Amino acid sequence: MLYLSKKDVERVDLPMEMIIQALDEAFKEKGLGKVEMPPKPGIHTMPDAFIHAMPAAVPSFGAAGCKWVSGFPENYKKDLPYINGLLILNDPETGIPLSVMDCIWITAMRTGAATAVAAKYLANMDSNTIGVLGCGVQGRTNLEALKIIMPELSEVKAYDISQDAANAYAEEMRAKTGLDIKIVNTPKEAVENSDVIVTAGPILKEPNPAIEFDWLKPGVFASPVDFDSYFKKSAFEGCEKFVTDDREQCLYYKSLGYFQHISEIYADLGEIAAGSKPGRENRDERIICANLGLAIDDMVTAIKIYRKAVDNNIGTWLEL
């Protein structure tokens, strides 16, 4: 069995372009009913924290396994990451564990890639302005992925409650993407007149949402990585389409108290990727796509990391 530490996974350095392509194919397979992925069960040991088990099998990729992942929003006070966990890959023909790997990098990258896949089908592809609310890990990977899928992006309006976080984000992402990144002082400044919106704060059971419907320009595409933490009732109800990466999982979270303002789910992203439902149908539609995070995303990313690690002699072989 191959053990891949966080440093090992980072050293493999799977390109974002490859992750986006893999997730696009995985969503198509999901839309065709060719994956196995039960709703993720979880335990909750602290307010607004979670520890989830995320199993999935994607036969066309030869990928099967489970991610055991946690998210603790107060970890920053202990200088620890918000997201932590391990991922186990199994041989789909024998069930034998192939690899155990850290999942921090995988979770960060595949979440950005999922936003890019959603944008491919739901955004205006000539969009040039993006508002990013939350200048942490997801604010970075979502921008990286969107820049790949939407080459005309040129301006970023970045907002964070921490000025230091916003400054660090702007400096790093200017250098990485070459985009014009402006720090703004309010959520409204980040949202108004933006073609694309990414909200990437912590997931909160009792949030204090800010974004109003009348802040959203016609044709906007919004990706709330943090569930409904930023968007008010008027924003959810006013948009023409609400899409999610998994209908059943979204309804489950609704039963737990999230997404209370969602009355209709237009489509599962897999349905759109597979062509059974249209995505964006005109330039003026305001569309929100809530990617809740799927185990298929993790497995198709992890199997590519595993194969590249084996090819490049990265990691440590352990006996079971």
C-alpha positions as a printed NumPy array, in Angstrom:
array([[  0.   ,   0.   ,   0.   ],
       [  1.329,   3.437,  -0.94 ],
       [  1.248,   6.127,   1.74 ],
       [  1.23 ,   9.699,   0.461],
       [  1.747,  12.457,   3.003],
       [  0.536,  16.008,   2.439],
       [  3.99 ,  16.9  ,   1.11 ],
       [  3.935,  13.84 ,  -1.169],
       [  0.55 ,  14.8  ,  -2.637],
       [  1.751,  18.358,  -3.206],
       [  4.921,  17.011,  -4.834],
       [  2.852,  14.978,  -7.306],
       [  1.429,  18.356,  -8.348],
       [ -1.464,  17.17 , -10.509],
       [ -2.334,  20.089, -12.828],
       [ -5.622,  21.904, -12.241],
       [ -6.475,  21.474, -15.93 ],
       [ -6.34 ,  17.696, -15.502],
       [ -8.526,  17.828, -12.391],
       [-11.148,  19.956, -14.159],
       [-11.235,  17.5  , -17.073],
       [-11.544,  14.526, -14.704],
       [-14.406,  16.111, -12.771],
       [-16.235,  17.035, -15.959],
       [-16.116,  13.379, -17.02 ],
       [-17.131,  12.238, -13.526],
       [-20.184,  14.513, -13.527],
       [-21.191,  13.141, -16.929],
       [-20.886,   9.602, -15.555],
       [-22.987,  10.61 , -12.557],
       [-25.634,  12.093, -14.823],
       [-25.761,   8.8  , -16.729],
       [-26.165,   6.801, -13.513],
       [-22.77 ,   5.127, -13.838],
       [-21.309,   5.956, -10.409],
       [-22.029,   4.693,  -6.914],
       [-22.051,   7.356,  -4.214],
       [-24.248,   7.183,  -1.107],
       [-25.006,  10.414,   0.785],
       [-22.119,  11.242,   3.098],
       [-22.785,  10.521,   6.794],
       [-21.246,  12.778,   9.393],
       [-20.609,  13.383,  13.058],
       [-20.468,  16.804,  14.664],
       [-18.365,  17.243,  17.787],
       [-18.311,  21.054,  17.849],
       [-20.702,  23.802,  16.665],
       [-20.351,  24.425,  12.898],
       [-17.789,  21.596,  12.663],
       [-18.095,  18.295,  10.825],
       [-16.361,  14.955,  10.334],
       [-17.664,  13.21 ,   7.208],
       [-17.218,   9.836,   5.539],
       [-17.334,  10.163,   1.751],
       [-17.358,   6.847,  -0.183],
       [-17.679,   6.525,  -3.95 ],
       [-16.897,   4.322,  -6.916],
       [-16.395,   5.593, -10.474],
       [-15.902,   2.448, -12.611],
       [-14.81 ,   4.246, -15.779],
       [-11.827,   5.664, -13.866],
       [-11.058,   2.435, -11.991],
       [-11.534,   4.478,  -8.826],
       [-13.123,   3.431,  -5.551],
       [-12.55 ,   4.49 ,  -1.986],
       [-13.522,   6.719,   0.895],
       [-12.453,  10.116,   2.193],
       [-12.589,  10.757,   5.958],
       [-12.566,  14.533,   6.205],
       [-13.145,  17.156,   8.867],
       [-13.866,  20.872,   8.816],
       [-13.395,  22.883,  12.008],
       [-13.838,  26.665,  11.502],
       [-12.092,  27.596,  14.769],
       [ -8.877,  25.758,  13.862],
       [ -7.232,  28.973,  12.699],
       [ -6.984,  30.009,  16.359],
       [ -4.674,  27.013,  16.864],
       [ -2.78 ,  27.644,  13.627],
       [ -4.353,  24.517,  12.108],
       [ -6.066,  24.083,   8.719],
       [ -9.855,  24.308,   8.518],
       [ -9.966,  21.091,   6.452],
       [ -8.082,  17.909,   7.443],
       [ -8.388,  14.237,   6.64 ],
       [ -7.267,  11.083,   4.887],
       [ -8.381,   9.323,   1.734],
       [ -8.233,   5.562,   1.147],
       [ -8.181,   4.209,  -2.406],
       [ -9.214,   0.594,  -2.937],
       [ -8.62 ,  -1.755,  -5.837],
       [-12.14 ,  -1.999,  -7.335],
       [-11.545,  -5.637,  -8.362],
       [-10.219,  -6.994,  -5.047],
       [-11.127,  -4.362,  -2.451],
       [ -7.528,  -4.283,  -1.226],
       [ -6.362,  -0.794,  -0.163],
       [ -4.028,   0.657,  -2.777],
       [ -3.172,   3.907,  -1.066],
       [ -3.756,   6.108,   1.953],
       [ -3.154,   9.779,   1.275],
       [ -3.635,  13.151,   2.884],
       [ -6.711,  14.895,   1.502],
       [ -6.124,  18.594,   2.251],
       [ -4.652,  19.368,  -1.192],
       [ -7.181,  17.147,  -2.966],
       [-10.144,  18.806,  -1.254],
       [ -8.86 ,  22.287,  -2.042],
       [ -8.15 ,  21.583,  -5.702],
       [-11.165,  19.486,  -6.611],
       [-13.512,  22.057,  -5.056],
       [-12.116,  24.763,  -7.302],
       [-12.332,  22.374, -10.239],
       [-16.001,  21.624,  -9.482],
       [-16.77 ,  25.348,  -9.623],
       [-15.029,  25.516, -13.004],
       [-17.081,  22.598, -14.341],
       [-20.278,  24.3  , -13.161],
       [-19.156,  27.548, -14.809],
       [-18.566,  25.718, -18.096],
       [-22.276,  24.914, -18.303],
       [-23.864,  27.76 , -16.335],
       [-21.799,  30.953, -16.73 ],
       [-21.403,  33.361, -19.618],
       [-18.025,  32.259, -20.893],
       [-16.977,  35.768, -21.881],
       [-17.253,  36.921, -18.25 ],
       [-14.434,  39.231, -17.204],
       [-15.168,  40.31 , -13.613],
       [-15.286,  38.036, -10.574],
       [-16.119,  38.83 ,  -6.963],
       [-14.411,  36.599,  -4.386],
       [-15.744,  36.745,  -0.834],
       [-13.427,  34.833,   1.479],
       [ -9.71 ,  35.022,   0.721],
       [ -8.638,  31.647,   2.079],
       [ -7.727,  28.373,   0.407],
       [-10.97 ,  28.071,  -1.565],
       [-10.805,  31.672,  -2.684],
       [ -7.459,  30.76 ,  -4.226],
       [ -8.252,  27.433,  -5.879],
       [-11.612,  28.614,  -7.219],
       [ -9.969,  31.593,  -8.882],
       [ -7.186,  29.409, -10.287],
       [ -9.714,  27.01 , -11.809],
       [-12.034,  29.698, -13.16 ],
       [ -9.13 ,  31.479, -14.839],
       [ -8.451,  28.272, -16.785],
       [-12.031,  27.72 , -17.924],
       [-12.814,  31.425, -18.523],
       [ -9.786,  32.965, -20.252],
       [-11.378,  36.423, -20.565],
       [-11.433,  36.972, -16.796],
       [ -9.42 ,  40.095, -16.079],
       [-10.646,  41.753, -12.876],
       [-11.05 ,  40.32 ,  -9.368],
       [-12.768,  42.113,  -6.503],
       [-11.598,  40.442,  -3.296],
       [-13.289,  40.783,   0.091],
       [-12.412,  39.272,   3.449],
       [-13.239,  40.244,   7.02 ],
       [ -9.476,  40.119,   7.655],
       [ -7.554,  42.879,   5.898],
       [ -4.338,  40.894,   6.302],
       [ -5.92 ,  37.88 ,   4.583],
       [ -7.154,  40.055,   1.731],
       [ -3.743,  41.681,   1.281],
       [ -1.958,  38.312,   1.227],
       [ -4.503,  36.942,  -1.243],
       [ -4.152,  39.88 ,  -3.595],
       [ -0.361,  39.712,  -3.617],
       [ -0.223,  35.943,  -4.145],
       [ -2.969,  35.654,  -6.738],
       [ -1.767,  38.634,  -8.774],
       [  1.553,  36.862,  -9.161],
       [ -0.059,  33.486,  -9.879],
       [ -2.781,  34.534, -12.323],
       [ -1.706,  37.889, -13.73 ],
       [ -5.195,  39.237, -12.976],
       [ -6.017,  42.73 , -11.745],
       [ -7.006,  42.09 ,  -8.115],
       [ -8.64 ,  44.887,  -6.149],
       [ -9.351,  44.647,  -2.433],
       [-12.823,  45.936,  -1.557],
       [-14.22 ,  46.848,   1.84 ],
       [-17.735,  45.389,   1.727],
       [-19.522,  42.336,   0.333],
       [-21.695,  44.656,  -1.764],
       [-18.656,  46.084,  -3.551],
       [-17.46 ,  42.562,  -4.358],
       [-20.831,  41.442,  -5.704],
       [-22.238,  44.395,  -7.637],
       [-21.448,  44.325, -11.374],
       [-19.523,  41.041, -11.057],
       [-20.126,  38.443, -13.774],
       [-19.075,  35.602, -11.474],
       [-19.303,  35.369,  -7.685],
       [-17.543,  32.895,  -5.405],
       [-18.309,  32.907,  -1.689],
       [-15.754,  30.895,   0.242],
       [-16.18 ,  31.491,   3.943],
       [-16.798,  28.836,   6.607],
       [-19.996,  26.773,   6.462],
       [-22.219,  28.043,   9.287],
       [-25.455,  26.566,  10.635],
       [-26.636,  30.02 ,  11.724],
       [-25.008,  32.444,   9.279],
       [-25.437,  36.188,   8.962],
       [-25.958,  36.436,   5.186],
       [-25.25 ,  39.661,   3.333],
       [-25.917,  39.253,  -0.4  ],
       [-29.224,  40.709,  -1.613],
       [-30.891,  39.812,  -4.897],
       [-30.683,  43.37 ,  -6.214],
       [-26.883,  43.239,  -5.935],
       [-26.81 ,  40.487,  -8.575],
       [-26.43 ,  41.686, -12.156],
       [-28.36 ,  39.942, -14.949],
       [-26.364,  36.998, -16.264],
       [-24.399,  36.4  , -13.073],
       [-23.114,  32.943, -12.153],
       [-22.632,  32.374,  -8.423],
       [-20.827,  29.525,  -6.682],
       [-21.497,  29.467,  -2.922],
       [-18.752,  27.125,  -1.721],
       [-19.896,  27.893,   1.835],
       [-23.476,  26.66 ,   1.268],
       [-25.942,  29.465,   2.098],
       [-23.712,  31.398,   4.489],
       [-23.5  ,  34.556,   2.326],
       [-26.733,  34.661,   0.3  ],
       [-29.974,  36.095,   1.66 ],
       [-33.434,  34.699,   0.992],
       [-34.069,  37.309,  -1.714],
       [-30.967,  36.198,  -3.642],
       [-31.907,  32.524,  -3.674],
       [-35.545,  33.194,  -4.512],
       [-34.814,  35.799,  -7.195],
       [-32.377,  33.777,  -9.288],
       [-33.809,  31.999, -12.31 ],
       [-32.039,  28.701, -11.625],
       [-30.636,  26.93 ,  -8.586],
       [-28.401,  23.972,  -9.413],
       [-26.502,  21.652,  -7.105],
       [-23.909,  18.931,  -7.571],
       [-26.168,  16.351,  -5.917],
       [-29.905,  16.759,  -5.462],
       [-30.317,  14.147,  -2.718],
       [-27.436,  15.526,  -0.701],
       [-28.808,  19.055,  -1.007],
       [-32.212,  17.899,   0.235],
       [-30.5  ,  16.11 ,   3.121],
       [-28.695,  19.303,   4.11 ],
       [-31.979,  21.167,   3.825],
       [-33.445,  18.752,   6.377],
       [-30.592,  19.728,   8.706],
       [-31.414,  23.427,   8.457],
       [-29.335,  24.625,   5.497],
       [-30.776,  26.018,   2.237],
       [-34.119,  26.84 ,   3.822],
       [-34.884,  29.371,   1.078],
       [-34.586,  26.856,  -1.775],
       [-38.014,  25.832,  -3.032],
       [-36.953,  24.257,  -6.323],
       [-33.765,  22.571,  -7.496],
       [-33.613,  23.069, -11.252],
       [-31.067,  20.332, -11.891],
       [-28.254,  18.192, -10.644],
       [-24.984,  19.293, -12.287],
       [-24.527,  15.735, -13.558],
       [-27.796,  15.985, -15.496],
       [-26.521,  19.115, -17.222],
       [-23.056,  17.679, -17.925],
       [-24.645,  14.544, -19.408],
       [-26.92 ,  16.623, -21.635],
       [-30.258,  15.555, -20.176],
       [-31.056,  19.115, -19.045],
       [-29.913,  22.43 , -20.509],
       [-27.606,  24.646, -18.497],
       [-27.592,  28.37 , -19.246],
       [-30.305,  29.174, -21.776],
       [-29.838,  32.93 , -22.174],
       [-27.32 ,  35.636, -21.289],
       [-29.466,  37.255, -18.593],
       [-30.24 ,  34.251, -16.4  ],
       [-28.988,  34.602, -12.841],
       [-27.806,  31.139, -11.812],
       [-26.576,  29.817,  -8.473],
       [-24.824,  26.442,  -8.339],
       [-24.129,  25.047,  -4.881],
       [-21.405,  22.423,  -5.116],
       [-21.644,  20.671,  -1.763],
       [-18.584,  18.504,  -2.343],
       [-18.847,  14.989,  -3.749],
       [-16.831,  11.856,  -3.145],
       [-16.657,  11.215,  -6.895],
       [-14.647,  14.447,  -7.156],
       [-12.169,  13.091,  -4.639],
       [-11.862,   9.6  ,  -6.108],
       [-11.188,  10.637,  -9.702],
       [ -8.582,  13.115,  -8.467],
       [ -7.009,  10.64 ,  -6.059],
       [ -6.632,   7.83 ,  -8.603],
       [ -4.733,  10.178, -10.92 ],
       [ -2.508,  11.292,  -8.044],
       [ -1.856,   7.664,  -7.101],
       [ -0.888,   6.641, -10.635],
       [  1.369,   9.645, -11.117],
       [  2.991,   9.021,  -7.719],
       [  3.727,   5.398,  -8.653],
       [  5.192,   6.464, -11.999],
       [  7.44 ,   9.028, -10.296],
       [  8.441,   6.983,  -7.219],
       [  6.76 ,   9.375,  -4.793],
       [  5.526,   8.172,  -1.4  ],
       [  6.25 ,   5.33 ,   1.01 ],
       [  5.255,   1.7  ,   0.495],
       [  3.771,   0.092,   3.619],
       [  2.734,  -3.451,   4.462],
       [ -0.902,  -4.024,   5.356]])
